[in-house]
Tab-separated table of C-alpha atoms in Angstrom:
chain	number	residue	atom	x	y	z
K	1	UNK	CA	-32.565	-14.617	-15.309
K	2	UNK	CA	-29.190	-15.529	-13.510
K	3	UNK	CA	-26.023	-16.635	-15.575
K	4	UNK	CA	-25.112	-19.386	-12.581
K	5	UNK	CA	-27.728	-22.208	-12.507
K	6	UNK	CA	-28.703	-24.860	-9.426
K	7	UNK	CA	-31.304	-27.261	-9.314
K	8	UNK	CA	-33.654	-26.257	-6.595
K	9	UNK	CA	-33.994	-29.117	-4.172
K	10	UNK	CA	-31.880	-32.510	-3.315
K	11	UNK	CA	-33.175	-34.823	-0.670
K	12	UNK	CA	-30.457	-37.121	0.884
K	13	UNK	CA	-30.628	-39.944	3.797
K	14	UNK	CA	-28.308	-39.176	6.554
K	15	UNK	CA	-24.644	-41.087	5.657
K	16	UNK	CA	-25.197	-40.393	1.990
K	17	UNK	CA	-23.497	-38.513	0.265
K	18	UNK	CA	-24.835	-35.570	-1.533
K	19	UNK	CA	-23.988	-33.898	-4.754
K	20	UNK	CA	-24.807	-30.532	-5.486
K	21	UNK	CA	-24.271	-29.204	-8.671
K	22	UNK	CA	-23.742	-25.910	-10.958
K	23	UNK	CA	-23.173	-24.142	-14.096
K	24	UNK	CA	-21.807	-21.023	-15.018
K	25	UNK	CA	-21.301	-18.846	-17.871
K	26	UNK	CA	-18.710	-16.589	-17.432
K	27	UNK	CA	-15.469	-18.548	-18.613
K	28	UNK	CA	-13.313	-15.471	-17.577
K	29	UNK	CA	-14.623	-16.534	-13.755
K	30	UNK	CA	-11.248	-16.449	-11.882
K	31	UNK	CA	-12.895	-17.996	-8.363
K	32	UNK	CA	-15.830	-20.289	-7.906
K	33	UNK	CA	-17.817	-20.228	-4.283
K	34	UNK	CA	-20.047	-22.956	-2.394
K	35	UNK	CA	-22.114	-20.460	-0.039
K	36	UNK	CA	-24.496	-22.003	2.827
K	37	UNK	CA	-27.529	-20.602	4.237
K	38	UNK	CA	-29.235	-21.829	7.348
K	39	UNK	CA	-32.619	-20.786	7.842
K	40	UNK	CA	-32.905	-17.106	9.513
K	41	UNK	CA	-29.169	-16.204	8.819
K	42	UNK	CA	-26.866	-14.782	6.232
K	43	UNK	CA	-24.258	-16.718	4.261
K	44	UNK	CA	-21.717	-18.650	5.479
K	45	UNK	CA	-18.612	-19.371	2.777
K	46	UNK	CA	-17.868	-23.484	2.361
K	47	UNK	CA	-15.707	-23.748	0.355
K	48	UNK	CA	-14.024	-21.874	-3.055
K	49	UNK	CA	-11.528	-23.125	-5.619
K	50	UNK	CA	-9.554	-20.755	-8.466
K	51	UNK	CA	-10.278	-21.626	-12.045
K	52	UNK	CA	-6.904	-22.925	-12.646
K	53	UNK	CA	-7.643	-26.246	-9.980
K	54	UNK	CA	-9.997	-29.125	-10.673
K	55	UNK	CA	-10.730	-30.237	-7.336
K	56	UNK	CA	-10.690	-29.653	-4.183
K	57	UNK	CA	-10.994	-31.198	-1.116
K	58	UNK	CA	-11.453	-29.837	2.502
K	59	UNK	CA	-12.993	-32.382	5.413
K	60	UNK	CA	-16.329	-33.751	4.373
K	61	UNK	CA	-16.349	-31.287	1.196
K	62	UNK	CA	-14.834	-32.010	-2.250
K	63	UNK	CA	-15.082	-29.333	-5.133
K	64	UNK	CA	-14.428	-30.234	-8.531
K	65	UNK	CA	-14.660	-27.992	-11.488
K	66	UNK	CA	-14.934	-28.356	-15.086
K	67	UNK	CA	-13.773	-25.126	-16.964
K	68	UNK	CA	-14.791	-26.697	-19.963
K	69	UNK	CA	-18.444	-27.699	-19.585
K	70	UNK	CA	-18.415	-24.475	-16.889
K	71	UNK	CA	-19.268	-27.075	-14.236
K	72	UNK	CA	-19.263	-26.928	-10.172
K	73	UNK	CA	-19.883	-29.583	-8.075
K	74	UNK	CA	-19.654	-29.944	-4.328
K	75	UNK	CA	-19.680	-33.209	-2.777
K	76	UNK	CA	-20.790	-33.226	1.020
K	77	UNK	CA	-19.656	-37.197	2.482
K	78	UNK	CA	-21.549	-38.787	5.183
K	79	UNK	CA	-24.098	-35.933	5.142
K	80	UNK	CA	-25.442	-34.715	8.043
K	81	UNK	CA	-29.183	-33.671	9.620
K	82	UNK	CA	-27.334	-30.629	10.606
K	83	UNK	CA	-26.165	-30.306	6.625
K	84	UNK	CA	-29.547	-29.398	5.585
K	85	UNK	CA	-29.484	-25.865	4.467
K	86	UNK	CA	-29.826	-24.140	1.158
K	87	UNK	CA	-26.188	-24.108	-0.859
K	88	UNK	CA	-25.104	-21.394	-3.329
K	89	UNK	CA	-23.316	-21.350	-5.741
K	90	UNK	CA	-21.193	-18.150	-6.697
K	91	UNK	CA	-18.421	-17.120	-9.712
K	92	UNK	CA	-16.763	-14.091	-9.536
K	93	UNK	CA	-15.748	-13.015	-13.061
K	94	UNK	CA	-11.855	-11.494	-14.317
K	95	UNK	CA	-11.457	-7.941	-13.491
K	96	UNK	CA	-15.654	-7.424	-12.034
K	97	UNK	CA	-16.069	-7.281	-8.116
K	98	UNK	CA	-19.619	-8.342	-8.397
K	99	UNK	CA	-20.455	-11.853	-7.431
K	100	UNK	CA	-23.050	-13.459	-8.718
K	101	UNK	CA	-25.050	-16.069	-7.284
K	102	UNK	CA	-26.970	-19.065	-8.398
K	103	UNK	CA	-30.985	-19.715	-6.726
K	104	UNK	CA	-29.478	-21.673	-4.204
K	105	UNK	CA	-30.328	-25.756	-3.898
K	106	UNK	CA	-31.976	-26.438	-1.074
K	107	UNK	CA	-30.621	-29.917	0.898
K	108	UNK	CA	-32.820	-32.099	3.013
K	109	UNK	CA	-31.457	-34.538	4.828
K	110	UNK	CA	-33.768	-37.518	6.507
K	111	UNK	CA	-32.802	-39.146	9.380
D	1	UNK	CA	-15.033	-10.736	16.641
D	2	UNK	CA	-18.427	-9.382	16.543
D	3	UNK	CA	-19.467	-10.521	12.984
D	4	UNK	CA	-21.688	-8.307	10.304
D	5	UNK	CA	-24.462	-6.731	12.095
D	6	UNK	CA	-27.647	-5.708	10.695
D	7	UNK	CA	-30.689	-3.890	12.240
D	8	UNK	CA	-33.286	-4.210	12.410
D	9	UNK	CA	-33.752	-8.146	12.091
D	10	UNK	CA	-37.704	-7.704	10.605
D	11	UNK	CA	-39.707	-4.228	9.267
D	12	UNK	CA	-43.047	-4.887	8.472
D	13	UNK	CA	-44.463	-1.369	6.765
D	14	UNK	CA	-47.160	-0.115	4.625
D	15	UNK	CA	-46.292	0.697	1.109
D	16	UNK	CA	-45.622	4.743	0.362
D	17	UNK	CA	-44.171	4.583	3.698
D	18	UNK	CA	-40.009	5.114	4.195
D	19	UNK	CA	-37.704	2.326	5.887
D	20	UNK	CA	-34.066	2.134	6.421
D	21	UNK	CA	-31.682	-0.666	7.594
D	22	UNK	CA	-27.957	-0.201	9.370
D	23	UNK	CA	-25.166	-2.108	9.097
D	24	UNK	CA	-22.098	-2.214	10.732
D	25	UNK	CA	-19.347	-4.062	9.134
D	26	UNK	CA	-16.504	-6.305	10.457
D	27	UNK	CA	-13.921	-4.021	12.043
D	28	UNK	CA	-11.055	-3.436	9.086
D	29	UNK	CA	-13.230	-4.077	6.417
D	30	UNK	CA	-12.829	-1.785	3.476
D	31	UNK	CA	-15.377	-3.274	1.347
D	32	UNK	CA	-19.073	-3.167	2.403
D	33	UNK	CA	-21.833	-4.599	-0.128
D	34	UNK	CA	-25.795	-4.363	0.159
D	35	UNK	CA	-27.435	-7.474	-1.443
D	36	UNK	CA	-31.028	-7.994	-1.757
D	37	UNK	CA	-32.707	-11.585	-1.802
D	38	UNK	CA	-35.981	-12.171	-3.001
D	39	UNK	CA	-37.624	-15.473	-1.843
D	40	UNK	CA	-36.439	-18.845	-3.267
D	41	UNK	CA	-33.541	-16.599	-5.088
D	42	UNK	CA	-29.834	-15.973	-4.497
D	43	UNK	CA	-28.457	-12.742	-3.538
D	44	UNK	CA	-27.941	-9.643	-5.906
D	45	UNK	CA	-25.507	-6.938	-5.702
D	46	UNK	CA	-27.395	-3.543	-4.735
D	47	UNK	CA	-24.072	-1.342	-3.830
D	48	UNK	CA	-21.040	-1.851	-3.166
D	49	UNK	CA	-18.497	0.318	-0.895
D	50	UNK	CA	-14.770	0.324	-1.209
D	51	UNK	CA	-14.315	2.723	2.052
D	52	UNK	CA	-16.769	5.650	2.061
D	53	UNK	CA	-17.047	5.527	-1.967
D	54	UNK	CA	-19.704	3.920	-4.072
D	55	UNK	CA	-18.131	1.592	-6.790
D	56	UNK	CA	-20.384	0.158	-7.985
D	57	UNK	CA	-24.085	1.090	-7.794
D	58	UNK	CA	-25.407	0.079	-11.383
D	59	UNK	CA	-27.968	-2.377	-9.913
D	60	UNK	CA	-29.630	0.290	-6.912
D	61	UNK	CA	-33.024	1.737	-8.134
D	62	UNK	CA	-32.302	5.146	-7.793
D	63	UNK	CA	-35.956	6.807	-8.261
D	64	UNK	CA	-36.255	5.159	-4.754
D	65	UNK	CA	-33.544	3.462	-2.720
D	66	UNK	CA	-29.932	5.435	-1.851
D	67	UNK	CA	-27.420	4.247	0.591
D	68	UNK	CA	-24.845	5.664	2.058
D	69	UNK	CA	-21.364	5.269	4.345
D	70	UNK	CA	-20.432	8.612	5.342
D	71	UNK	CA	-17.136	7.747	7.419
D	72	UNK	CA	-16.406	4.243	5.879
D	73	UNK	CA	-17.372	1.946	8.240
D	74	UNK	CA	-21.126	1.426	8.966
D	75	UNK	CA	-23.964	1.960	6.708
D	76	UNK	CA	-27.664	2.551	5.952
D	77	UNK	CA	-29.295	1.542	2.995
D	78	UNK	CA	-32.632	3.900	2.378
D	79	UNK	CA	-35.821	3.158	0.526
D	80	UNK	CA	-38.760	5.874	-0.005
D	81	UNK	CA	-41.694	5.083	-0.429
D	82	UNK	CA	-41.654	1.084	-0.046
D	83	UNK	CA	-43.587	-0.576	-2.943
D	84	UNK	CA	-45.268	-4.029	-2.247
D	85	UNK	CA	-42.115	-5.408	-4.927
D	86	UNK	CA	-39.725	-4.317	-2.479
D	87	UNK	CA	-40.948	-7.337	0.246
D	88	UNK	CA	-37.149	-9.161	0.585
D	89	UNK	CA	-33.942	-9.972	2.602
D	90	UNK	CA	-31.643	-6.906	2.462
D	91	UNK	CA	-27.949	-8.505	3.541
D	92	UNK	CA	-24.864	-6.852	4.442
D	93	UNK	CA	-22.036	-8.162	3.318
D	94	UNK	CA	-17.856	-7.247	4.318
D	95	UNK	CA	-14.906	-7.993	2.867
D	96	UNK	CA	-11.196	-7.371	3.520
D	97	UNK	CA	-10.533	-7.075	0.646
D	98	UNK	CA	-12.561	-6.338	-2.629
D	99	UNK	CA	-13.618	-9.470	-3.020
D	100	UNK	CA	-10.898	-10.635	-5.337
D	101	UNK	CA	-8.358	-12.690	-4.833
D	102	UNK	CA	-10.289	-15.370	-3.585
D	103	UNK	CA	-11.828	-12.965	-0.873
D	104	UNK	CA	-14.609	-14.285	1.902
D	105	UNK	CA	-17.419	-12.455	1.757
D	106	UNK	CA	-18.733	-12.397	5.376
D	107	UNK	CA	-22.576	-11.260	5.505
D	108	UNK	CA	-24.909	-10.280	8.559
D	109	UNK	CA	-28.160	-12.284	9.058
D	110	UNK	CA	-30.080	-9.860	7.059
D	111	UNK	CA	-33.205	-7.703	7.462
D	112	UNK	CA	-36.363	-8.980	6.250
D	113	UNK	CA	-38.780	-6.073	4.864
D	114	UNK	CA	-42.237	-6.562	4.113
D	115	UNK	CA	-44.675	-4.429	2.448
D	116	UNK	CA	-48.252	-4.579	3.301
């Protein structure tokens, strides 16, 4: 099984706003990644925040992070047809160059 | 900048036989992963490259996959025979860096096997 969890789907209307959301397990995780996948194509980095941050906000994307409950969030505003996509999350622990992903959450968003 | 570039784009084989995908990494790029993704899953870390050496290989199936990047900058990523299991993505991945430091990952559109 993988240590970072998503829920598999989220379906959003276009102007919504969409939450995606994750949990780790590695509390020694020094950076957190949002990852997007369109179909067809490799990986495209959002967004990442370091542990020691909360939140963090870039254009139509916020990040916030809960060290405590080992919680990721990313917050897409006024989402977008062109948003849908699948979105992974990704922790890469202290001191260990291997990133691990979560099963992605794929986002549908209706016109 | 040409991004990560993988060949080929689909295989479609019969099991027992051999396949093997290229990939040719951002110019500069030291580090050079291999991930595989199954359907409806995330990626996992096959190899990774730091230059022409292996760092970390824990996770490659050695009885039938090997990889290799002889001068340090483009790679191949080998699998004999194919088993029906083996039906995936297989991404490329570069980095600057080794990925820490809050290091971008920058992956190729992958190569989709499948095993009849």
């Amino acid at each position: 099984g993988e240590d970072v969890e998503q829920s598999l789907f989220l379906s959003v209307r276009e102007g919504d706003s969409s939450v995606i959301n994750c949990t780790y397990t590695d509390s020694s995780s020094t950076y957190l990644y949002w990852y997007k996948q369109e179909p067809g194509a490799g990986l495209q980095l959002l967004t990442y925040i370091f542990s020691n941050m909360d939140m963090k906000q870039d254009q139509r994307l916020t990040v916030l992070l809960n060290k405590k409950d080992k919680h990721l969030s990313l917050r897409i505003a006024d989402t977008q047809t062109g948003d849908s996509a699948i979105y992974f999350c990704a922790e890469l622990p202290y001191n260990n160059n291997d990133m691990r992903f979560g099963a992605g959450t794929r986002l549908t968003v209706k016109p | 900048e040409a991004g990560v570039v993988q060949s080929p784009r689909y295989k479609i084989i019969e099991k027992k036989q051999p396949v093997a995908f290229w990939c040719n990494p951002i110019s500069g790029h030291n580090t050079l992963y291999w991930y595989l993704q199954n359907l409806g899953q995330g990626p996992e870390l096959l190899i990774r490259y730091e230059n022409e050496e292996a760092v970390d290989d824990s996770q490659l199936p050695k009885d039938r996959f090997s990889a290799e990047r002889l001068k340090g900058v483009d790679s191949t990523l080998k699998i004999q025979p194919a088993e029906l299991g083996d039906s995936a993505v297989y991404l490329c991945a570069s980095s600057p860096n080794s990925g820490t430091g809050g290091g971008e990952l920058f992956f190729g559109e992958g190569s989709r096997l499948t095993v009849l």
